[in-house]
């Protein structure tokens, strides 16, 4: 692994970001959960995560899936060199000041699965212009240098290993929207 993260500034245009937001908000959002569905531990826990989400299927967001795959192949080859071969779904996430949106420290790997696969890379698309919110910064524990949490330009994409401990600080003003997805591969060895 050459880096603990990779960032592509403004990979998605403002119009693409606005289109994602518009399509997602045509349906009702649900509370974000934590835990493992296979172990029946998935639950809403507002002391750990306060966000609203919607699962994004390939049928409605094929353009986003295709674009992410195209660029993730190159980013993975250059920075992470891990075996990825599947992107099941994406998750739209909303953090709003009305409910003090945040997400405490966590990793995205789900160790116990029913398909012998693991999440390998986490990918986040910043959909909201930073002038529209305060707080709500993505942070990650890093060995070599501080994570550049100031990089949150609308349309910017961040990739990092799903094993990395990361969190989102509480939002103090406005609303922040993002898309999160996990590229999977065979189980870690």
PDB file of C-alpha atoms in Angstrom:
ATOM      1  CA  UNK A   1       0.000   0.000   0.000  1.00  0.00           C
ATOM      2  CA  UNK A   2       1.483   3.315  -1.102  1.00  0.00           C
ATOM      3  CA  UNK A   3      -0.877   5.566   0.861  1.00  0.00           C
ATOM      4  CA  UNK A   4      -3.406   5.533   3.655  1.00  0.00           C
ATOM      5  CA  UNK A   5      -5.866   7.458   1.480  1.00  0.00           C
ATOM      6  CA  UNK A   6      -6.382   8.828  -2.001  1.00  0.00           C
ATOM      7  CA  UNK A   7      -8.274  11.984  -2.921  1.00  0.00           C
ATOM      8  CA  UNK A   8      -9.597  13.097  -6.293  1.00  0.00           C
ATOM      9  CA  UNK A   9     -10.778  16.688  -6.098  1.00  0.00           C
ATOM     10  CA  UNK A  10     -14.043  17.472  -7.847  1.00  0.00           C
ATOM     11  CA  UNK A  11     -14.275  14.133  -9.663  1.00  0.00           C
ATOM     12  CA  UNK A  12     -18.044  14.665  -9.735  1.00  0.00           C
ATOM     13  CA  UNK A  13     -19.371  17.938 -11.114  1.00  0.00           C
ATOM     14  CA  UNK A  14     -21.685  20.181  -9.109  1.00  0.00           C
ATOM     15  CA  UNK A  15     -24.505  19.160 -11.453  1.00  0.00           C
ATOM     16  CA  UNK A  16     -23.839  15.448 -10.806  1.00  0.00           C
ATOM     17  CA  UNK A  17     -23.827  16.037  -7.038  1.00  0.00           C
ATOM     18  CA  UNK A  18     -27.064  18.044  -7.176  1.00  0.00           C
ATOM     19  CA  UNK A  19     -28.694  15.332  -9.300  1.00  0.00           C
ATOM     20  CA  UNK A  20     -27.805  12.635  -6.740  1.00  0.00           C
ATOM     21  CA  UNK A  21     -29.236  14.723  -3.898  1.00  0.00           C
ATOM     22  CA  UNK A  22     -32.406  15.522  -5.841  1.00  0.00           C
ATOM     23  CA  UNK A  23     -33.043  11.863  -6.735  1.00  0.00           C
ATOM     24  CA  UNK A  24     -32.399  10.623  -3.188  1.00  0.00           C
ATOM     25  CA  UNK A  25     -34.723  13.161  -1.572  1.00  0.00           C
ATOM     26  CA  UNK A  26     -37.608  11.924  -3.717  1.00  0.00           C
ATOM     27  CA  UNK A  27     -37.850   9.126  -1.138  1.00  0.00           C
ATOM     28  CA  UNK A  28     -37.890   9.125   2.641  1.00  0.00           C
ATOM     29  CA  UNK A  29     -34.623   8.666   4.502  1.00  0.00           C
ATOM     30  CA  UNK A  30     -34.202   6.266   7.436  1.00  0.00           C
ATOM     31  CA  UNK A  31     -32.034   6.425  10.548  1.00  0.00           C
ATOM     32  CA  UNK A  32     -28.457   5.250  10.059  1.00  0.00           C
ATOM     33  CA  UNK A  33     -27.576   2.029  11.852  1.00  0.00           C
ATOM     34  CA  UNK A  34     -24.508   0.368  13.352  1.00  0.00           C
ATOM     35  CA  UNK A  35     -23.739  -3.311  13.847  1.00  0.00           C
ATOM     36  CA  UNK A  36     -23.764  -6.490  11.776  1.00  0.00           C
ATOM     37  CA  UNK A  37     -26.864  -7.817  10.040  1.00  0.00           C
ATOM     38  CA  UNK A  38     -25.507 -11.397   9.872  1.00  0.00           C
ATOM     39  CA  UNK A  39     -25.074 -11.433  13.662  1.00  0.00           C
ATOM     40  CA  UNK A  40     -28.432  -9.685  14.157  1.00  0.00           C
ATOM     41  CA  UNK A  41     -26.709  -6.807  15.942  1.00  0.00           C
ATOM     42  CA  UNK A  42     -27.724  -4.066  13.486  1.00  0.00           C
ATOM     43  CA  UNK A  43     -29.509  -1.259  15.322  1.00  0.00           C
ATOM     44  CA  UNK A  44     -30.095   2.467  15.540  1.00  0.00           C
ATOM     45  CA  UNK A  45     -27.761   3.863  18.230  1.00  0.00           C
ATOM     46  CA  UNK A  46     -27.902   7.680  18.443  1.00  0.00           C
ATOM     47  CA  UNK A  47     -25.100   7.729  21.022  1.00  0.00           C
ATOM     48  CA  UNK A  48     -22.807   6.332  18.324  1.00  0.00           C
ATOM     49  CA  UNK A  49     -24.287   7.486  15.007  1.00  0.00           C
ATOM     50  CA  UNK A  50     -26.772  10.233  14.172  1.00  0.00           C
ATOM     51  CA  UNK A  51     -27.471  10.394  10.477  1.00  0.00           C
ATOM     52  CA  UNK A  52     -30.209   9.711   7.964  1.00  0.00           C
ATOM     53  CA  UNK A  53     -29.502   7.342   5.094  1.00  0.00           C
ATOM     54  CA  UNK A  54     -30.908   5.837   1.933  1.00  0.00           C
ATOM     55  CA  UNK A  55     -29.537   2.830   0.085  1.00  0.00           C
ATOM     56  CA  UNK A  56     -28.818   3.647  -3.550  1.00  0.00           C
ATOM     57  CA  UNK A  57     -29.363   0.852  -6.042  1.00  0.00           C
ATOM     58  CA  UNK A  58     -27.597   0.422  -9.347  1.00  0.00           C
ATOM     59  CA  UNK A  59     -30.912   0.647 -11.204  1.00  0.00           C
ATOM     60  CA  UNK A  60     -31.448   4.307 -10.288  1.00  0.00           C
ATOM     61  CA  UNK A  61     -27.799   5.392  -9.951  1.00  0.00           C
ATOM     62  CA  UNK A  62     -26.022   3.420 -12.676  1.00  0.00           C
ATOM     63  CA  UNK A  63     -24.068   6.487 -13.816  1.00  0.00           C
ATOM     64  CA  UNK A  64     -22.600   6.945 -10.315  1.00  0.00           C
ATOM     65  CA  UNK A  65     -21.755   3.230  -9.953  1.00  0.00           C
ATOM     66  CA  UNK A  66     -20.050   3.147 -13.351  1.00  0.00           C
ATOM     67  CA  UNK A  67     -18.036   6.309 -12.796  1.00  0.00           C
ATOM     68  CA  UNK A  68     -16.850   5.191  -9.349  1.00  0.00           C
ATOM     69  CA  UNK A  69     -15.802   1.764 -10.646  1.00  0.00           C
ATOM     70  CA  UNK A  70     -13.857   3.304 -13.510  1.00  0.00           C
ATOM     71  CA  UNK A  71     -11.848   5.596 -11.248  1.00  0.00           C
ATOM     72  CA  UNK A  72     -11.559   3.171  -8.327  1.00  0.00           C
ATOM     73  CA  UNK A  73      -9.785   0.625 -10.539  1.00  0.00           C
ATOM     74  CA  UNK A  74      -7.037   3.173 -11.264  1.00  0.00           C
ATOM     75  CA  UNK A  75      -6.893   4.537  -7.701  1.00  0.00           C
ATOM     76  CA  UNK A  76      -6.700   1.040  -6.234  1.00  0.00           C
ATOM     77  CA  UNK A  77      -3.911   0.036  -8.604  1.00  0.00           C
ATOM     78  CA  UNK A  78      -1.886   3.144  -7.851  1.00  0.00           C
ATOM     79  CA  UNK A  79      -2.420   3.490  -4.086  1.00  0.00           C
ATOM     80  CA  UNK A  80      -3.814   0.360  -2.407  1.00  0.00           C
ATOM     81  CA  UNK A  81      -3.264  -2.720  -4.604  1.00  0.00           C
ATOM     82  CA  UNK A  82      -5.928  -4.788  -2.874  1.00  0.00           C
ATOM     83  CA  UNK A  83      -8.178  -7.381  -4.500  1.00  0.00           C
ATOM     84  CA  UNK A  84     -11.560  -5.747  -5.185  1.00  0.00           C
ATOM     85  CA  UNK A  85     -14.185  -7.133  -7.519  1.00  0.00           C
ATOM     86  CA  UNK A  86     -17.614  -6.080  -6.320  1.00  0.00           C
ATOM     87  CA  UNK A  87     -19.659  -3.008  -5.396  1.00  0.00           C
ATOM     88  CA  UNK A  88     -23.031  -4.107  -4.042  1.00  0.00           C
ATOM     89  CA  UNK A  89     -24.633  -0.797  -3.204  1.00  0.00           C
ATOM     90  CA  UNK A  90     -24.024   2.763  -2.139  1.00  0.00           C
ATOM     91  CA  UNK A  91     -25.375   4.630   0.867  1.00  0.00           C
ATOM     92  CA  UNK A  92     -26.496   8.251   0.771  1.00  0.00           C
ATOM     93  CA  UNK A  93     -25.808   9.855   4.158  1.00  0.00           C
ATOM     94  CA  UNK A  94     -27.269  13.063   5.556  1.00  0.00           C
ATOM     95  CA  UNK A  95     -25.870  14.855   8.619  1.00  0.00           C
ATOM     96  CA  UNK A  96     -28.059  17.737   9.800  1.00  0.00           C
ATOM     97  CA  UNK A  97     -27.729  20.286  12.589  1.00  0.00           C
ATOM     98  CA  UNK A  98     -31.374  19.685  13.633  1.00  0.00           C
ATOM     99  CA  UNK A  99     -30.367  16.345  15.175  1.00  0.00           C
ATOM    100  CA  UNK A 100     -26.628  17.013  15.759  1.00  0.00           C
ATOM    101  CA  UNK A 101     -25.509  14.599  13.051  1.00  0.00           C
ATOM    102  CA  UNK A 102     -22.241  12.715  13.674  1.00  0.00           C
ATOM    103  CA  UNK A 103     -20.636   9.252  13.507  1.00  0.00           C
ATOM    104  CA  UNK A 104     -18.156   8.120  16.180  1.00  0.00           C
ATOM    105  CA  UNK A 105     -14.953   6.171  15.509  1.00  0.00           C
ATOM    106  CA  UNK A 106     -15.470   2.979  13.527  1.00  0.00           C
ATOM    107  CA  UNK A 107     -14.106   0.725  10.811  1.00  0.00           C
ATOM    108  CA  UNK A 108     -16.098  -0.380   7.780  1.00  0.00           C
ATOM    109  CA  UNK A 109     -14.930  -3.992   7.575  1.00  0.00           C
ATOM    110  CA  UNK A 110     -17.635  -6.461   8.558  1.00  0.00           C
ATOM    111  CA  UNK A 111     -15.674  -9.510   9.682  1.00  0.00           C
ATOM    112  CA  UNK A 112     -18.571 -11.956   9.976  1.00  0.00           C
ATOM    113  CA  UNK A 113     -20.284 -12.297   6.609  1.00  0.00           C
ATOM    114  CA  UNK A 114     -22.354 -14.987   4.972  1.00  0.00           C
ATOM    115  CA  UNK A 115     -20.607 -14.713   1.594  1.00  0.00           C
ATOM    116  CA  UNK A 116     -16.867 -15.127   2.397  1.00  0.00           C
ATOM    117  CA  UNK A 117     -16.210 -11.541   1.332  1.00  0.00           C
ATOM    118  CA  UNK A 118     -14.955  -8.423   3.077  1.00  0.00           C
ATOM    119  CA  UNK A 119     -15.147  -4.723   2.460  1.00  0.00           C
ATOM    120  CA  UNK A 120     -11.702  -3.671   1.241  1.00  0.00           C
ATOM    121  CA  UNK A 121     -11.953   0.001   0.239  1.00  0.00           C
ATOM    122  CA  UNK A 122     -14.245   2.711   1.555  1.00  0.00           C
ATOM    123  CA  UNK A 123     -15.151   5.475  -0.868  1.00  0.00           C
ATOM    124  CA  UNK A 124     -16.862   8.768   0.008  1.00  0.00           C
ATOM    125  CA  UNK A 125     -18.231  11.378  -2.390  1.00  0.00           C
ATOM    126  CA  UNK A 126     -18.666  14.844  -0.857  1.00  0.00           C
ATOM    127  CA  UNK A 127     -21.944  16.185  -2.266  1.00  0.00           C
ATOM    128  CA  UNK A 128     -22.374  19.445  -0.337  1.00  0.00           C
ATOM    129  CA  UNK A 129     -20.436  22.669  -0.759  1.00  0.00           C
ATOM    130  CA  UNK A 130     -18.439  23.350   2.449  1.00  0.00           C
ATOM    131  CA  UNK A 131     -19.975  26.848   2.671  1.00  0.00           C
ATOM    132  CA  UNK A 132     -23.351  25.210   3.449  1.00  0.00           C
ATOM    133  CA  UNK A 133     -22.300  23.552   6.718  1.00  0.00           C
ATOM    134  CA  UNK A 134     -19.893  23.749   9.659  1.00  0.00           C
ATOM    135  CA  UNK A 135     -18.271  20.880  11.519  1.00  0.00           C
ATOM    136  CA  UNK A 136     -19.060  17.401  10.171  1.00  0.00           C
ATOM    137  CA  UNK A 137     -15.470  16.716   9.170  1.00  0.00           C
ATOM    138  CA  UNK A 138     -14.276  13.299   8.077  1.00  0.00           C
ATOM    139  CA  UNK A 139     -11.237  12.238  10.114  1.00  0.00           C
ATOM    140  CA  UNK A 140      -9.066   9.142  10.057  1.00  0.00           C
ATOM    141  CA  UNK A 141      -6.341   7.697  12.266  1.00  0.00           C
ATOM    142  CA  UNK A 142      -3.157   7.819  10.258  1.00  0.00           C
ATOM    143  CA  UNK A 143       0.376   6.614  10.868  1.00  0.00           C
ATOM    144  CA  UNK A 144       2.386   8.897   8.632  1.00  0.00           C
ATOM    145  CA  UNK A 145       0.637  12.267   8.661  1.00  0.00           C
ATOM    146  CA  UNK A 146      -2.611  13.969   9.570  1.00  0.00           C
ATOM    147  CA  UNK A 147      -5.611  13.166   7.417  1.00  0.00           C
ATOM    148  CA  UNK A 148      -6.498  16.212   5.279  1.00  0.00           C
ATOM    149  CA  UNK A 149     -10.019  16.680   6.687  1.00  0.00           C
ATOM    150  CA  UNK A 150     -10.161  20.129   5.102  1.00  0.00           C
ATOM    151  CA  UNK A 151     -10.524  18.418   1.717  1.00  0.00           C
ATOM    152  CA  UNK A 152     -14.294  18.438   1.426  1.00  0.00           C
ATOM    153  CA  UNK A 153     -14.903  20.318  -1.801  1.00  0.00           C
ATOM    154  CA  UNK A 154     -18.193  19.449  -3.462  1.00  0.00           C
ATOM    155  CA  UNK A 155     -17.664  16.532  -5.843  1.00  0.00           C
ATOM    156  CA  UNK A 156     -14.412  15.405  -4.235  1.00  0.00           C
ATOM    157  CA  UNK A 157     -13.948  11.665  -3.699  1.00  0.00           C
ATOM    158  CA  UNK A 158     -11.904  10.085  -0.901  1.00  0.00           C
ATOM    159  CA  UNK A 159     -10.807   6.430  -0.801  1.00  0.00           C
ATOM    160  CA  UNK A 160      -9.196   4.620   2.132  1.00  0.00           C
ATOM    161  CA  UNK A 161      -8.863   1.042   3.396  1.00  0.00           C
ATOM    162  CA  UNK A 162     -12.051  -0.190   5.059  1.00  0.00           C
ATOM    163  CA  UNK A 163      -9.805  -1.302   7.951  1.00  0.00           C
ATOM    164  CA  UNK A 164      -8.961   2.331   8.800  1.00  0.00           C
ATOM    165  CA  UNK A 165     -10.509   3.825  11.917  1.00  0.00           C
ATOM    166  CA  UNK A 166     -12.423   6.963  10.939  1.00  0.00           C
ATOM    167  CA  UNK A 167     -15.228   9.218  12.184  1.00  0.00           C
ATOM    168  CA  UNK A 168     -17.351  12.242  11.333  1.00  0.00           C
ATOM    169  CA  UNK A 169     -17.317  15.137  13.811  1.00  0.00           C
ATOM    170  CA  UNK A 170     -20.660  16.637  14.916  1.00  0.00           C
ATOM    171  CA  UNK A 171     -22.252  19.066  12.505  1.00  0.00           C
ATOM    172  CA  UNK A 172     -22.809  22.488  14.093  1.00  0.00           C
ATOM    173  CA  UNK A 173     -24.522  24.331  11.256  1.00  0.00           C
ATOM    174  CA  UNK A 174     -26.406  23.352   8.106  1.00  0.00           C
ATOM    175  CA  UNK A 175     -26.598  19.996   6.386  1.00  0.00           C
ATOM    176  CA  UNK A 176     -23.931  17.814   4.797  1.00  0.00           C
ATOM    177  CA  UNK A 177     -24.709  15.094   2.267  1.00  0.00           C
ATOM    178  CA  UNK A 178     -22.380  12.388   1.027  1.00  0.00           C
ATOM    179  CA  UNK A 179     -22.350   9.020  -0.688  1.00  0.00           C
ATOM    180  CA  UNK A 180     -20.483   6.169   0.966  1.00  0.00           C
ATOM    181  CA  UNK A 181     -19.727   2.823  -0.640  1.00  0.00           C
ATOM    182  CA  UNK A 182     -17.534  -0.167  -0.013  1.00  0.00           C
ATOM    183  CA  UNK A 183     -15.630  -2.072  -2.668  1.00  0.00           C
ATOM    184  CA  UNK A 184     -15.476  -5.731  -1.707  1.00  0.00           C
ATOM    185  CA  UNK A 185     -13.205  -8.655  -2.433  1.00  0.00           C
ATOM    186  CA  UNK A 186     -12.304 -12.087  -1.080  1.00  0.00           C
ATOM    187  CA  UNK A 187     -11.832 -12.285   2.686  1.00  0.00           C
ATOM    188  CA  UNK A 188      -8.715 -10.688   4.148  1.00  0.00           C
ATOM    189  CA  UNK A 189      -5.986 -13.237   4.900  1.00  0.00           C
TER     190      UNK A 189
END
